[in-house]
Amino acid sequence: MWSQRMVVDYGLARRATLADLFSGGLTVDDACDAHPYLLRAAKYHGEPTDNACPVCQKERLTHVTYVYGDQLGRYAGRVKATRELQEMAREFGEFRAYVVEVCQSCGWNHLTRSYVLGHGETAPDEGRTART
């Protein structure tokens, strides 16, 4: 995406969690604990991937992208499709997107990456402190 910046990849944390799971330090119930709302978001709003679930290998993972930012107002905390993010990046100055991978079969979920989007300009009243 053209304005994507400050990208954080959580691949090392994911690998550490999976290594802990497969070595017996973590139970499947602890690793596959997706919240019902996350599973519902994956089912109805998620974007399918070509990657198989690393835990159950039964189903392909789904990506769910949440957006947060002060400028988003009522859109903060909502699930957005990748195609919607580009339009939002033109409309808002700055917001962060969080991509979570979810297995709808076993409940595996992990934050895969986050990044900042937006045109970089602040709103006219943003950044000012209130005078008393």
mmCIF file of C-alpha atoms in Angstrom:
data_model
loop_
_atom_site.group_PDB
_atom_site.id
_atom_site.type_symbol
_atom_site.label_atom_id
_atom_site.label_comp_id
_atom_site.label_asym_id
_atom_site.label_seq_id
_atom_site.Cartn_x
_atom_site.Cartn_y
_atom_site.Cartn_z
ATOM 1 C CA MET A 1 0.000 0.000 0.000
ATOM 2 C CA TRP A 2 1.390 3.379 -0.964
ATOM 3 C CA SER A 3 1.357 5.027 2.475
ATOM 4 C CA GLN A 4 2.185 1.960 4.569
ATOM 5 C CA ARG A 5 4.893 2.785 7.106
ATOM 6 C CA MET A 6 6.132 1.822 10.567
ATOM 7 C CA VAL A 7 5.550 -1.858 9.797
ATOM 8 C CA VAL A 8 5.938 -4.316 12.666
ATOM 9 C CA ASP A 9 6.187 -8.005 11.772
ATOM 10 C CA TYR A 10 5.301 -10.401 14.594
ATOM 11 C CA GLY A 11 6.761 -13.460 12.847
ATOM 12 C CA LEU A 12 9.357 -14.129 15.555
ATOM 13 C CA ALA A 13 6.729 -14.037 18.299
ATOM 14 C CA ARG A 14 4.559 -16.377 16.218
ATOM 15 C CA ARG A 15 7.431 -18.827 15.747
ATOM 16 C CA ALA A 16 8.219 -18.704 19.469
ATOM 17 C CA THR A 17 4.587 -19.438 20.348
ATOM 18 C CA LEU A 18 4.463 -22.361 17.926
ATOM 19 C CA ALA A 19 7.796 -23.718 19.212
ATOM 20 C CA ASP A 20 6.456 -23.484 22.769
ATOM 21 C CA LEU A 21 3.283 -25.295 21.694
ATOM 22 C CA PHE A 22 5.073 -28.111 19.884
ATOM 23 C CA SER A 23 7.598 -28.604 22.687
ATOM 24 C CA GLY A 24 4.835 -29.043 25.252
ATOM 25 C CA GLY A 25 5.300 -25.754 27.089
ATOM 26 C CA LEU A 26 1.921 -24.523 25.886
ATOM 27 C CA THR A 27 -1.301 -26.475 25.499
ATOM 28 C CA VAL A 28 -3.426 -26.476 22.358
ATOM 29 C CA ASP A 29 -6.270 -24.968 24.407
ATOM 30 C CA ASP A 30 -4.016 -22.047 25.344
ATOM 31 C CA ALA A 31 -2.768 -21.497 21.787
ATOM 32 C CA CYS A 32 -6.116 -21.989 20.053
ATOM 33 C CA ASP A 33 -8.198 -19.591 22.112
ATOM 34 C CA ALA A 34 -9.799 -17.316 19.515
ATOM 35 C CA HIS A 35 -12.593 -15.192 20.939
ATOM 36 C CA PRO A 36 -16.022 -15.916 19.427
ATOM 37 C CA TYR A 37 -16.151 -12.365 18.021
ATOM 38 C CA LEU A 38 -12.815 -12.908 16.278
ATOM 39 C CA LEU A 39 -14.059 -16.187 14.790
ATOM 40 C CA ARG A 40 -17.223 -14.449 13.598
ATOM 41 C CA ALA A 41 -15.190 -11.599 12.089
ATOM 42 C CA ALA A 42 -13.005 -14.154 10.298
ATOM 43 C CA LYS A 43 -16.045 -15.982 8.956
ATOM 44 C CA TYR A 44 -17.910 -12.961 7.618
ATOM 45 C CA HIS A 45 -15.254 -10.292 7.034
ATOM 46 C CA GLY A 46 -11.913 -12.099 6.868
ATOM 47 C CA GLU A 47 -9.742 -12.542 3.816
ATOM 48 C CA PRO A 48 -8.700 -16.123 3.044
ATOM 49 C CA THR A 49 -5.019 -16.911 2.596
ATOM 50 C CA ASP A 50 -3.151 -19.788 0.956
ATOM 51 C CA ASN A 51 -1.454 -20.729 4.244
ATOM 52 C CA ALA A 52 -2.587 -23.806 6.154
ATOM 53 C CA CYS A 53 -3.110 -23.561 9.901
ATOM 54 C CA PRO A 54 0.199 -24.362 11.620
ATOM 55 C CA VAL A 55 -1.593 -26.190 14.433
ATOM 56 C CA CYS A 56 -4.348 -28.358 12.944
ATOM 57 C CA GLN A 57 -3.366 -28.301 9.227
ATOM 58 C CA LYS A 58 -7.096 -28.763 8.434
ATOM 59 C CA GLU A 59 -8.026 -25.363 7.113
ATOM 60 C CA ARG A 60 -6.496 -22.317 5.463
ATOM 61 C CA LEU A 61 -5.864 -19.294 7.653
ATOM 62 C CA THR A 62 -7.989 -16.188 7.370
ATOM 63 C CA HIS A 63 -6.663 -12.647 7.876
ATOM 64 C CA VAL A 64 -8.749 -10.180 9.847
ATOM 65 C CA THR A 65 -7.624 -6.539 9.778
ATOM 66 C CA TYR A 66 -8.644 -4.147 12.549
ATOM 67 C CA VAL A 67 -8.091 -0.379 12.349
ATOM 68 C CA TYR A 68 -7.466 2.034 15.220
ATOM 69 C CA GLY A 69 -6.678 5.722 15.363
ATOM 70 C CA ASP A 70 -7.792 8.974 16.933
ATOM 71 C CA GLN A 71 -8.978 10.387 13.609
ATOM 72 C CA LEU A 72 -11.155 7.379 12.767
ATOM 73 C CA GLY A 73 -13.963 8.238 15.150
ATOM 74 C CA ARG A 74 -16.720 5.649 14.721
ATOM 75 C CA TYR A 75 -14.522 3.528 12.427
ATOM 76 C CA ALA A 76 -11.962 2.817 15.193
ATOM 77 C CA GLY A 77 -11.846 -0.827 16.216
ATOM 78 C CA ARG A 78 -13.672 -2.075 13.141
ATOM 79 C CA VAL A 79 -12.717 -4.827 10.743
ATOM 80 C CA LYS A 80 -11.764 -3.571 7.290
ATOM 81 C CA ALA A 81 -10.954 -5.343 4.046
ATOM 82 C CA THR A 82 -7.610 -4.596 2.391
ATOM 83 C CA ARG A 83 -9.364 -2.843 -0.503
ATOM 84 C CA GLU A 84 -11.016 -0.436 1.977
ATOM 85 C CA LEU A 85 -7.711 0.537 3.560
ATOM 86 C CA GLN A 86 -6.425 2.387 0.521
ATOM 87 C CA GLU A 87 -9.480 4.653 0.463
ATOM 88 C CA MET A 88 -9.159 5.231 4.203
ATOM 89 C CA ALA A 89 -5.454 6.074 3.778
ATOM 90 C CA ARG A 90 -6.467 8.920 1.465
ATOM 91 C CA GLU A 91 -9.181 10.147 3.807
ATOM 92 C CA PHE A 92 -7.459 10.040 7.205
ATOM 93 C CA GLY A 93 -4.142 11.494 8.349
ATOM 94 C CA GLU A 94 -2.921 8.522 10.331
ATOM 95 C CA PHE A 95 -4.251 5.253 11.699
ATOM 96 C CA ARG A 96 -2.843 1.829 12.532
ATOM 97 C CA ALA A 97 -3.949 -1.471 11.012
ATOM 98 C CA TYR A 98 -3.500 -4.778 12.849
ATOM 99 C CA VAL A 99 -3.622 -8.040 10.885
ATOM 100 C CA VAL A 100 -4.580 -11.181 12.819
ATOM 101 C CA GLU A 101 -4.396 -14.677 11.344
ATOM 102 C CA VAL A 102 -7.236 -16.963 12.409
ATOM 103 C CA CYS A 103 -8.021 -20.640 11.922
ATOM 104 C CA GLN A 104 -11.775 -21.083 11.927
ATOM 105 C CA SER A 105 -11.368 -24.811 12.565
ATOM 106 C CA CYS A 106 -9.199 -25.015 15.698
ATOM 107 C CA GLY A 107 -9.230 -21.395 16.912
ATOM 108 C CA TRP A 108 -5.530 -20.630 16.382
ATOM 109 C CA ASN A 109 -5.001 -16.872 16.192
ATOM 110 C CA HIS A 110 -1.966 -14.656 16.227
ATOM 111 C CA LEU A 111 -1.178 -11.047 15.432
ATOM 112 C CA THR A 112 0.941 -11.199 12.276
ATOM 113 C CA ARG A 113 1.747 -7.559 11.554
ATOM 114 C CA SER A 114 0.751 -3.977 12.145
ATOM 115 C CA TYR A 115 1.407 -0.831 10.172
ATOM 116 C CA VAL A 116 0.478 2.820 9.952
ATOM 117 C CA LEU A 117 -1.504 4.212 7.039
ATOM 118 C CA GLY A 118 -2.754 7.666 6.130
ATOM 119 C CA HIS A 119 -1.780 10.742 4.191
ATOM 120 C CA GLY A 120 0.240 12.092 7.139
ATOM 121 C CA GLU A 121 -1.583 15.370 7.645
ATOM 122 C CA THR A 122 -3.230 16.143 10.954
ATOM 123 C CA ALA A 123 -6.748 17.469 11.317
ATOM 124 C CA PRO A 124 -6.996 21.244 11.972
ATOM 125 C CA ASP A 125 -7.944 20.791 15.634
ATOM 126 C CA GLU A 126 -5.649 17.827 16.278
ATOM 127 C CA GLY A 127 -2.455 18.348 18.205
ATOM 128 C CA ARG A 128 -3.581 21.530 19.927
ATOM 129 C CA THR A 129 -3.759 21.696 23.666
ATOM 130 C CA ALA A 130 -6.766 23.196 25.387
ATOM 131 C CA ARG A 131 -6.191 26.608 26.912
ATOM 132 C CA THR A 132 -7.494 27.192 30.383
#
